[in-house]
Amino acid sequence: FLSDEVTMEDLARSTSCENPFLIVIDGINEHPKRERFMDSIVHFGRQIKSQAIKVIFSYRLGNEDWLDVQGDDLDSLFYSSTDLKPGKFPAVALTALEPNEVKGMWERYAKSDKKRYKPKFTYDELEGANRTMIDLLRNPLLLRLFLEVYSQKTLPPKLTRHELFGEYWNQVSER
């Protein structure tokens, strides 16, 4: 555990290139002031100038136009990718799941917790009834929500993204 007095500078001094301090920020695009937040990360990196601190963050694809951080001095702060286009922010894109991956994850979830993630219908039954929902389930988060919401339930006659989130909200509010 860290003491109340520990600062980022203390952490920077206690790390090494062989033992870096990793900062993971999930969903940076969801921050209400994402540009300012990103500027603060860049400012932090330029101040510490340490090869021993690395930052990784995630964001939804199709929502990266606001990311445009440049400067050779930032190479030590962010992990880079060989797939980058010049002038774009270092990142690795995670694409949507392929249909066979969705089906495989569905089956693994169902086997791991039959009370929490096992609908009373199969992936193939849903695919035959609602191709649009299958496409939405290519997002791993939506797949997990779907399996949780419809666990121990039969295939509903109407199934849209709106119904999925509505049912999820109902379940959360009942807890």
PDB file of C-alpha atoms in Angstrom:
ATOM      1  CA  PHE A   1       0.000   0.000   0.000  1.00  0.00           C
ATOM      2  CA  LEU A   2       1.133   3.528  -0.697  1.00  0.00           C
ATOM      3  CA  SER A   3       1.472   5.986   2.122  1.00  0.00           C
ATOM      4  CA  ASP A   4      -0.520   9.206   2.073  1.00  0.00           C
ATOM      5  CA  GLU A   5       2.660  11.146   1.332  1.00  0.00           C
ATOM      6  CA  VAL A   6       3.696   9.351  -1.884  1.00  0.00           C
ATOM      7  CA  THR A   7       3.797  11.534  -4.991  1.00  0.00           C
ATOM      8  CA  MET A   8       4.144  10.717  -8.676  1.00  0.00           C
ATOM      9  CA  GLU A   9       7.716  11.967  -8.468  1.00  0.00           C
ATOM     10  CA  ASP A  10       8.413   9.405  -5.715  1.00  0.00           C
ATOM     11  CA  LEU A  11       7.018   6.663  -7.936  1.00  0.00           C
ATOM     12  CA  ALA A  12       9.100   7.878 -10.873  1.00  0.00           C
ATOM     13  CA  ARG A  13      12.273   7.711  -8.790  1.00  0.00           C
ATOM     14  CA  SER A  14      11.483   4.198  -7.533  1.00  0.00           C
ATOM     15  CA  THR A  15      11.016   2.635 -10.957  1.00  0.00           C
ATOM     16  CA  SER A  16      13.479   1.551 -13.622  1.00  0.00           C
ATOM     17  CA  CYS A  17      13.393   0.636 -17.292  1.00  0.00           C
ATOM     18  CA  GLU A  18      13.492  -3.019 -16.234  1.00  0.00           C
ATOM     19  CA  ASN A  19      10.652  -2.468 -13.744  1.00  0.00           C
ATOM     20  CA  PRO A  20       8.444   0.297 -15.197  1.00  0.00           C
ATOM     21  CA  PHE A  21       5.461   1.860 -13.502  1.00  0.00           C
ATOM     22  CA  LEU A  22       2.467   1.349 -15.770  1.00  0.00           C
ATOM     23  CA  ILE A  23      -0.509   3.706 -15.777  1.00  0.00           C
ATOM     24  CA  VAL A  24      -3.629   2.255 -17.441  1.00  0.00           C
ATOM     25  CA  ILE A  25      -6.510   4.577 -18.292  1.00  0.00           C
ATOM     26  CA  ASP A  26      -9.563   2.767 -19.612  1.00  0.00           C
ATOM     27  CA  GLY A  27     -12.093   4.676 -21.719  1.00  0.00           C
ATOM     28  CA  ILE A  28     -10.249   7.979 -21.964  1.00  0.00           C
ATOM     29  CA  ASN A  29     -12.767   9.180 -24.558  1.00  0.00           C
ATOM     30  CA  GLU A  30     -15.480   8.991 -21.880  1.00  0.00           C
ATOM     31  CA  HIS A  31     -13.820  11.651 -19.719  1.00  0.00           C
ATOM     32  CA  PRO A  32     -15.988  14.825 -19.775  1.00  0.00           C
ATOM     33  CA  LYS A  33     -12.910  16.960 -20.484  1.00  0.00           C
ATOM     34  CA  ARG A  34     -10.853  14.440 -22.398  1.00  0.00           C
ATOM     35  CA  GLU A  35      -8.646  16.948 -24.235  1.00  0.00           C
ATOM     36  CA  ARG A  36      -7.679  18.673 -20.980  1.00  0.00           C
ATOM     37  CA  PHE A  37      -7.121  15.318 -19.302  1.00  0.00           C
ATOM     38  CA  MET A  38      -4.868  14.181 -22.157  1.00  0.00           C
ATOM     39  CA  ASP A  39      -2.963  17.477 -21.977  1.00  0.00           C
ATOM     40  CA  SER A  40      -2.355  16.835 -18.277  1.00  0.00           C
ATOM     41  CA  ILE A  41      -0.945  13.374 -19.061  1.00  0.00           C
ATOM     42  CA  VAL A  42       1.374  14.836 -21.684  1.00  0.00           C
ATOM     43  CA  HIS A  43       2.414  17.618 -19.289  1.00  0.00           C
ATOM     44  CA  PHE A  44       3.139  15.017 -16.611  1.00  0.00           C
ATOM     45  CA  GLY A  45       5.254  12.999 -19.056  1.00  0.00           C
ATOM     46  CA  ARG A  46       7.257  16.006 -20.135  1.00  0.00           C
ATOM     47  CA  GLN A  47       7.914  16.974 -16.515  1.00  0.00           C
ATOM     48  CA  ILE A  48       9.138  13.605 -15.281  1.00  0.00           C
ATOM     49  CA  LYS A  49      11.132  12.634 -18.393  1.00  0.00           C
ATOM     50  CA  SER A  50      11.351   9.052 -17.178  1.00  0.00           C
ATOM     51  CA  GLN A  51      11.792   5.952 -19.324  1.00  0.00           C
ATOM     52  CA  ALA A  52      10.429   3.966 -16.388  1.00  0.00           C
ATOM     53  CA  ILE A  53       6.835   5.217 -16.505  1.00  0.00           C
ATOM     54  CA  LYS A  54       4.540   4.161 -19.330  1.00  0.00           C
ATOM     55  CA  VAL A  55       0.928   5.089 -20.070  1.00  0.00           C
ATOM     56  CA  ILE A  56      -1.582   2.892 -21.864  1.00  0.00           C
ATOM     57  CA  PHE A  57      -5.160   3.914 -22.457  1.00  0.00           C
ATOM     58  CA  SER A  58      -8.178   2.620 -24.280  1.00  0.00           C
ATOM     59  CA  TYR A  59     -10.882   4.376 -26.238  1.00  0.00           C
ATOM     60  CA  ARG A  60     -13.661   3.417 -28.604  1.00  0.00           C
ATOM     61  CA  LEU A  61     -12.736   3.147 -32.256  1.00  0.00           C
ATOM     62  CA  GLY A  62     -14.233   5.838 -34.422  1.00  0.00           C
ATOM     63  CA  ASN A  63     -13.802   8.359 -31.637  1.00  0.00           C
ATOM     64  CA  GLU A  64     -10.117   9.183 -31.916  1.00  0.00           C
ATOM     65  CA  ASP A  65     -10.123  12.329 -34.078  1.00  0.00           C
ATOM     66  CA  TRP A  66      -9.458  14.480 -31.016  1.00  0.00           C
ATOM     67  CA  LEU A  67      -6.247  12.540 -30.298  1.00  0.00           C
ATOM     68  CA  ASP A  68      -3.327  14.360 -31.846  1.00  0.00           C
ATOM     69  CA  VAL A  69      -0.413  14.329 -29.463  1.00  0.00           C
ATOM     70  CA  GLN A  70       2.930  14.865 -31.132  1.00  0.00           C
ATOM     71  CA  GLY A  71       6.514  15.307 -30.073  1.00  0.00           C
ATOM     72  CA  ASP A  72       9.652  13.204 -30.069  1.00  0.00           C
ATOM     73  CA  ASP A  73       9.937  13.807 -26.342  1.00  0.00           C
ATOM     74  CA  LEU A  74       6.812  11.682 -25.750  1.00  0.00           C
ATOM     75  CA  ASP A  75       8.246   8.440 -27.117  1.00  0.00           C
ATOM     76  CA  SER A  76       9.344   7.432 -23.644  1.00  0.00           C
ATOM     77  CA  LEU A  77       5.904   8.013 -22.074  1.00  0.00           C
ATOM     78  CA  PHE A  78       3.602   6.108 -24.428  1.00  0.00           C
ATOM     79  CA  TYR A  79       3.941   2.626 -25.807  1.00  0.00           C
ATOM     80  CA  SER A  80       4.033   2.751 -29.572  1.00  0.00           C
ATOM     81  CA  SER A  81       2.848   0.485 -32.342  1.00  0.00           C
ATOM     82  CA  THR A  82       4.365  -0.362 -35.697  1.00  0.00           C
ATOM     83  CA  ASP A  83       0.900   0.051 -37.252  1.00  0.00           C
ATOM     84  CA  LEU A  84       0.829   3.810 -36.694  1.00  0.00           C
ATOM     85  CA  LYS A  85       0.249   6.393 -39.346  1.00  0.00           C
ATOM     86  CA  PRO A  86       2.632   9.359 -39.144  1.00  0.00           C
ATOM     87  CA  GLY A  87       1.350  12.093 -36.859  1.00  0.00           C
ATOM     88  CA  LYS A  88      -1.230   9.906 -35.140  1.00  0.00           C
ATOM     89  CA  PHE A  89      -1.261   8.979 -31.493  1.00  0.00           C
ATOM     90  CA  PRO A  90       0.491   5.711 -30.503  1.00  0.00           C
ATOM     91  CA  ALA A  91      -2.179   3.062 -30.126  1.00  0.00           C
ATOM     92  CA  VAL A  92      -3.159  -0.457 -31.012  1.00  0.00           C
ATOM     93  CA  ALA A  93      -6.690  -0.829 -32.317  1.00  0.00           C
ATOM     94  CA  LEU A  94      -8.838  -3.609 -30.928  1.00  0.00           C
ATOM     95  CA  THR A  95     -11.444  -4.468 -33.512  1.00  0.00           C
ATOM     96  CA  ALA A  96     -14.855  -6.004 -32.989  1.00  0.00           C
ATOM     97  CA  LEU A  97     -15.061  -9.728 -32.339  1.00  0.00           C
ATOM     98  CA  GLU A  98     -15.619 -12.040 -35.272  1.00  0.00           C
ATOM     99  CA  PRO A  99     -18.895 -14.033 -35.184  1.00  0.00           C
ATOM    100  CA  ASN A 100     -17.081 -17.274 -34.290  1.00  0.00           C
ATOM    101  CA  GLU A 101     -15.369 -15.429 -31.406  1.00  0.00           C
ATOM    102  CA  VAL A 102     -18.747 -14.141 -30.156  1.00  0.00           C
ATOM    103  CA  LYS A 103     -20.144 -17.667 -30.219  1.00  0.00           C
ATOM    104  CA  GLY A 104     -17.059 -19.025 -28.436  1.00  0.00           C
ATOM    105  CA  MET A 105     -17.204 -16.354 -25.732  1.00  0.00           C
ATOM    106  CA  TRP A 106     -20.970 -16.950 -25.318  1.00  0.00           C
ATOM    107  CA  GLU A 107     -20.292 -20.647 -24.720  1.00  0.00           C
ATOM    108  CA  ARG A 108     -17.415 -19.961 -22.297  1.00  0.00           C
ATOM    109  CA  TYR A 109     -19.488 -17.481 -20.286  1.00  0.00           C
ATOM    110  CA  ALA A 110     -22.386 -19.932 -20.124  1.00  0.00           C
ATOM    111  CA  LYS A 111     -20.125 -22.743 -18.903  1.00  0.00           C
ATOM    112  CA  SER A 112     -18.371 -20.533 -16.346  1.00  0.00           C
ATOM    113  CA  ASP A 113     -21.548 -19.437 -14.522  1.00  0.00           C
ATOM    114  CA  LYS A 114     -24.796 -21.081 -15.609  1.00  0.00           C
ATOM    115  CA  LYS A 115     -26.932 -18.987 -13.276  1.00  0.00           C
ATOM    116  CA  ARG A 116     -25.476 -15.640 -14.294  1.00  0.00           C
ATOM    117  CA  TYR A 117     -24.644 -15.936 -18.021  1.00  0.00           C
ATOM    118  CA  LYS A 118     -26.815 -18.682 -19.557  1.00  0.00           C
ATOM    119  CA  PRO A 119     -29.930 -17.718 -21.503  1.00  0.00           C
ATOM    120  CA  LYS A 120     -32.525 -20.396 -22.246  1.00  0.00           C
ATOM    121  CA  PHE A 121     -31.680 -20.035 -25.936  1.00  0.00           C
ATOM    122  CA  THR A 122     -28.518 -20.602 -27.911  1.00  0.00           C
ATOM    123  CA  TYR A 123     -26.323 -18.304 -29.938  1.00  0.00           C
ATOM    124  CA  ASP A 124     -27.545 -20.047 -33.107  1.00  0.00           C
ATOM    125  CA  GLU A 125     -31.197 -19.441 -32.145  1.00  0.00           C
ATOM    126  CA  LEU A 126     -30.501 -15.744 -31.587  1.00  0.00           C
ATOM    127  CA  GLU A 127     -28.578 -15.540 -34.856  1.00  0.00           C
ATOM    128  CA  GLY A 128     -31.558 -16.997 -36.720  1.00  0.00           C
ATOM    129  CA  ALA A 129     -33.994 -14.602 -35.049  1.00  0.00           C
ATOM    130  CA  ASN A 130     -32.047 -11.341 -34.803  1.00  0.00           C
ATOM    131  CA  ARG A 131     -28.970 -10.714 -36.943  1.00  0.00           C
ATOM    132  CA  THR A 132     -28.778  -7.071 -35.777  1.00  0.00           C
ATOM    133  CA  MET A 133     -28.347  -8.127 -32.148  1.00  0.00           C
ATOM    134  CA  ILE A 134     -25.619 -10.590 -33.156  1.00  0.00           C
ATOM    135  CA  ASP A 135     -23.748  -7.671 -34.752  1.00  0.00           C
ATOM    136  CA  LEU A 136     -24.053  -5.654 -31.518  1.00  0.00           C
ATOM    137  CA  LEU A 137     -22.670  -8.564 -29.527  1.00  0.00           C
ATOM    138  CA  ARG A 138     -19.372  -8.250 -31.407  1.00  0.00           C
ATOM    139  CA  ASN A 139     -18.569  -5.730 -28.658  1.00  0.00           C
ATOM    140  CA  PRO A 140     -17.341  -7.818 -25.666  1.00  0.00           C
ATOM    141  CA  LEU A 141     -18.984  -5.507 -23.112  1.00  0.00           C
ATOM    142  CA  LEU A 142     -22.367  -5.745 -24.836  1.00  0.00           C
ATOM    143  CA  LEU A 143     -22.002  -9.521 -25.051  1.00  0.00           C
ATOM    144  CA  ARG A 144     -21.434  -9.792 -21.307  1.00  0.00           C
ATOM    145  CA  LEU A 145     -24.339  -7.433 -20.555  1.00  0.00           C
ATOM    146  CA  PHE A 146     -26.587  -9.378 -22.887  1.00  0.00           C
ATOM    147  CA  LEU A 147     -25.765 -12.735 -21.312  1.00  0.00           C
ATOM    148  CA  GLU A 148     -26.258 -11.309 -17.836  1.00  0.00           C
ATOM    149  CA  VAL A 149     -29.575  -9.633 -18.688  1.00  0.00           C
ATOM    150  CA  TYR A 150     -31.072 -12.613 -20.503  1.00  0.00           C
ATOM    151  CA  SER A 151     -29.660 -15.356 -18.270  1.00  0.00           C
ATOM    152  CA  GLN A 152     -32.319 -17.923 -17.416  1.00  0.00           C
ATOM    153  CA  LYS A 153     -34.763 -16.199 -19.822  1.00  0.00           C
ATOM    154  CA  THR A 154     -36.266 -17.275 -23.119  1.00  0.00           C
ATOM    155  CA  LEU A 155     -35.612 -15.428 -26.356  1.00  0.00           C
ATOM    156  CA  PRO A 156     -37.723 -12.248 -26.280  1.00  0.00           C
ATOM    157  CA  PRO A 157     -39.844 -11.489 -29.371  1.00  0.00           C
ATOM    158  CA  LYS A 158     -38.449  -7.955 -29.660  1.00  0.00           C
ATOM    159  CA  LEU A 159     -34.792  -7.410 -29.007  1.00  0.00           C
ATOM    160  CA  THR A 160     -32.946  -4.167 -29.713  1.00  0.00           C
ATOM    161  CA  ARG A 161     -30.100  -2.249 -28.162  1.00  0.00           C
ATOM    162  CA  HIS A 162     -32.692  -0.087 -26.415  1.00  0.00           C
ATOM    163  CA  GLU A 163     -34.398  -3.131 -24.865  1.00  0.00           C
ATOM    164  CA  LEU A 164     -31.032  -4.544 -23.792  1.00  0.00           C
ATOM    165  CA  PHE A 165     -30.034  -1.388 -21.918  1.00  0.00           C
ATOM    166  CA  GLY A 166     -33.542  -0.963 -20.524  1.00  0.00           C
ATOM    167  CA  GLU A 167     -33.501  -4.487 -19.109  1.00  0.00           C
ATOM    168  CA  TYR A 168     -30.000  -3.969 -17.753  1.00  0.00           C
ATOM    169  CA  TRP A 169     -31.073  -0.748 -16.032  1.00  0.00           C
ATOM    170  CA  ASN A 170     -34.091  -2.527 -14.521  1.00  0.00           C
ATOM    171  CA  GLN A 171     -31.870  -5.271 -13.109  1.00  0.00           C
ATOM    172  CA  VAL A 172     -29.344  -2.803 -11.691  1.00  0.00           C
ATOM    173  CA  SER A 173     -32.049  -0.679 -10.093  1.00  0.00           C
ATOM    174  CA  GLU A 174     -33.564  -3.751  -8.414  1.00  0.00           C
ATOM    175  CA  ARG A 175     -30.291  -4.625  -6.669  1.00  0.00           C
TER     176      ARG A 175
END
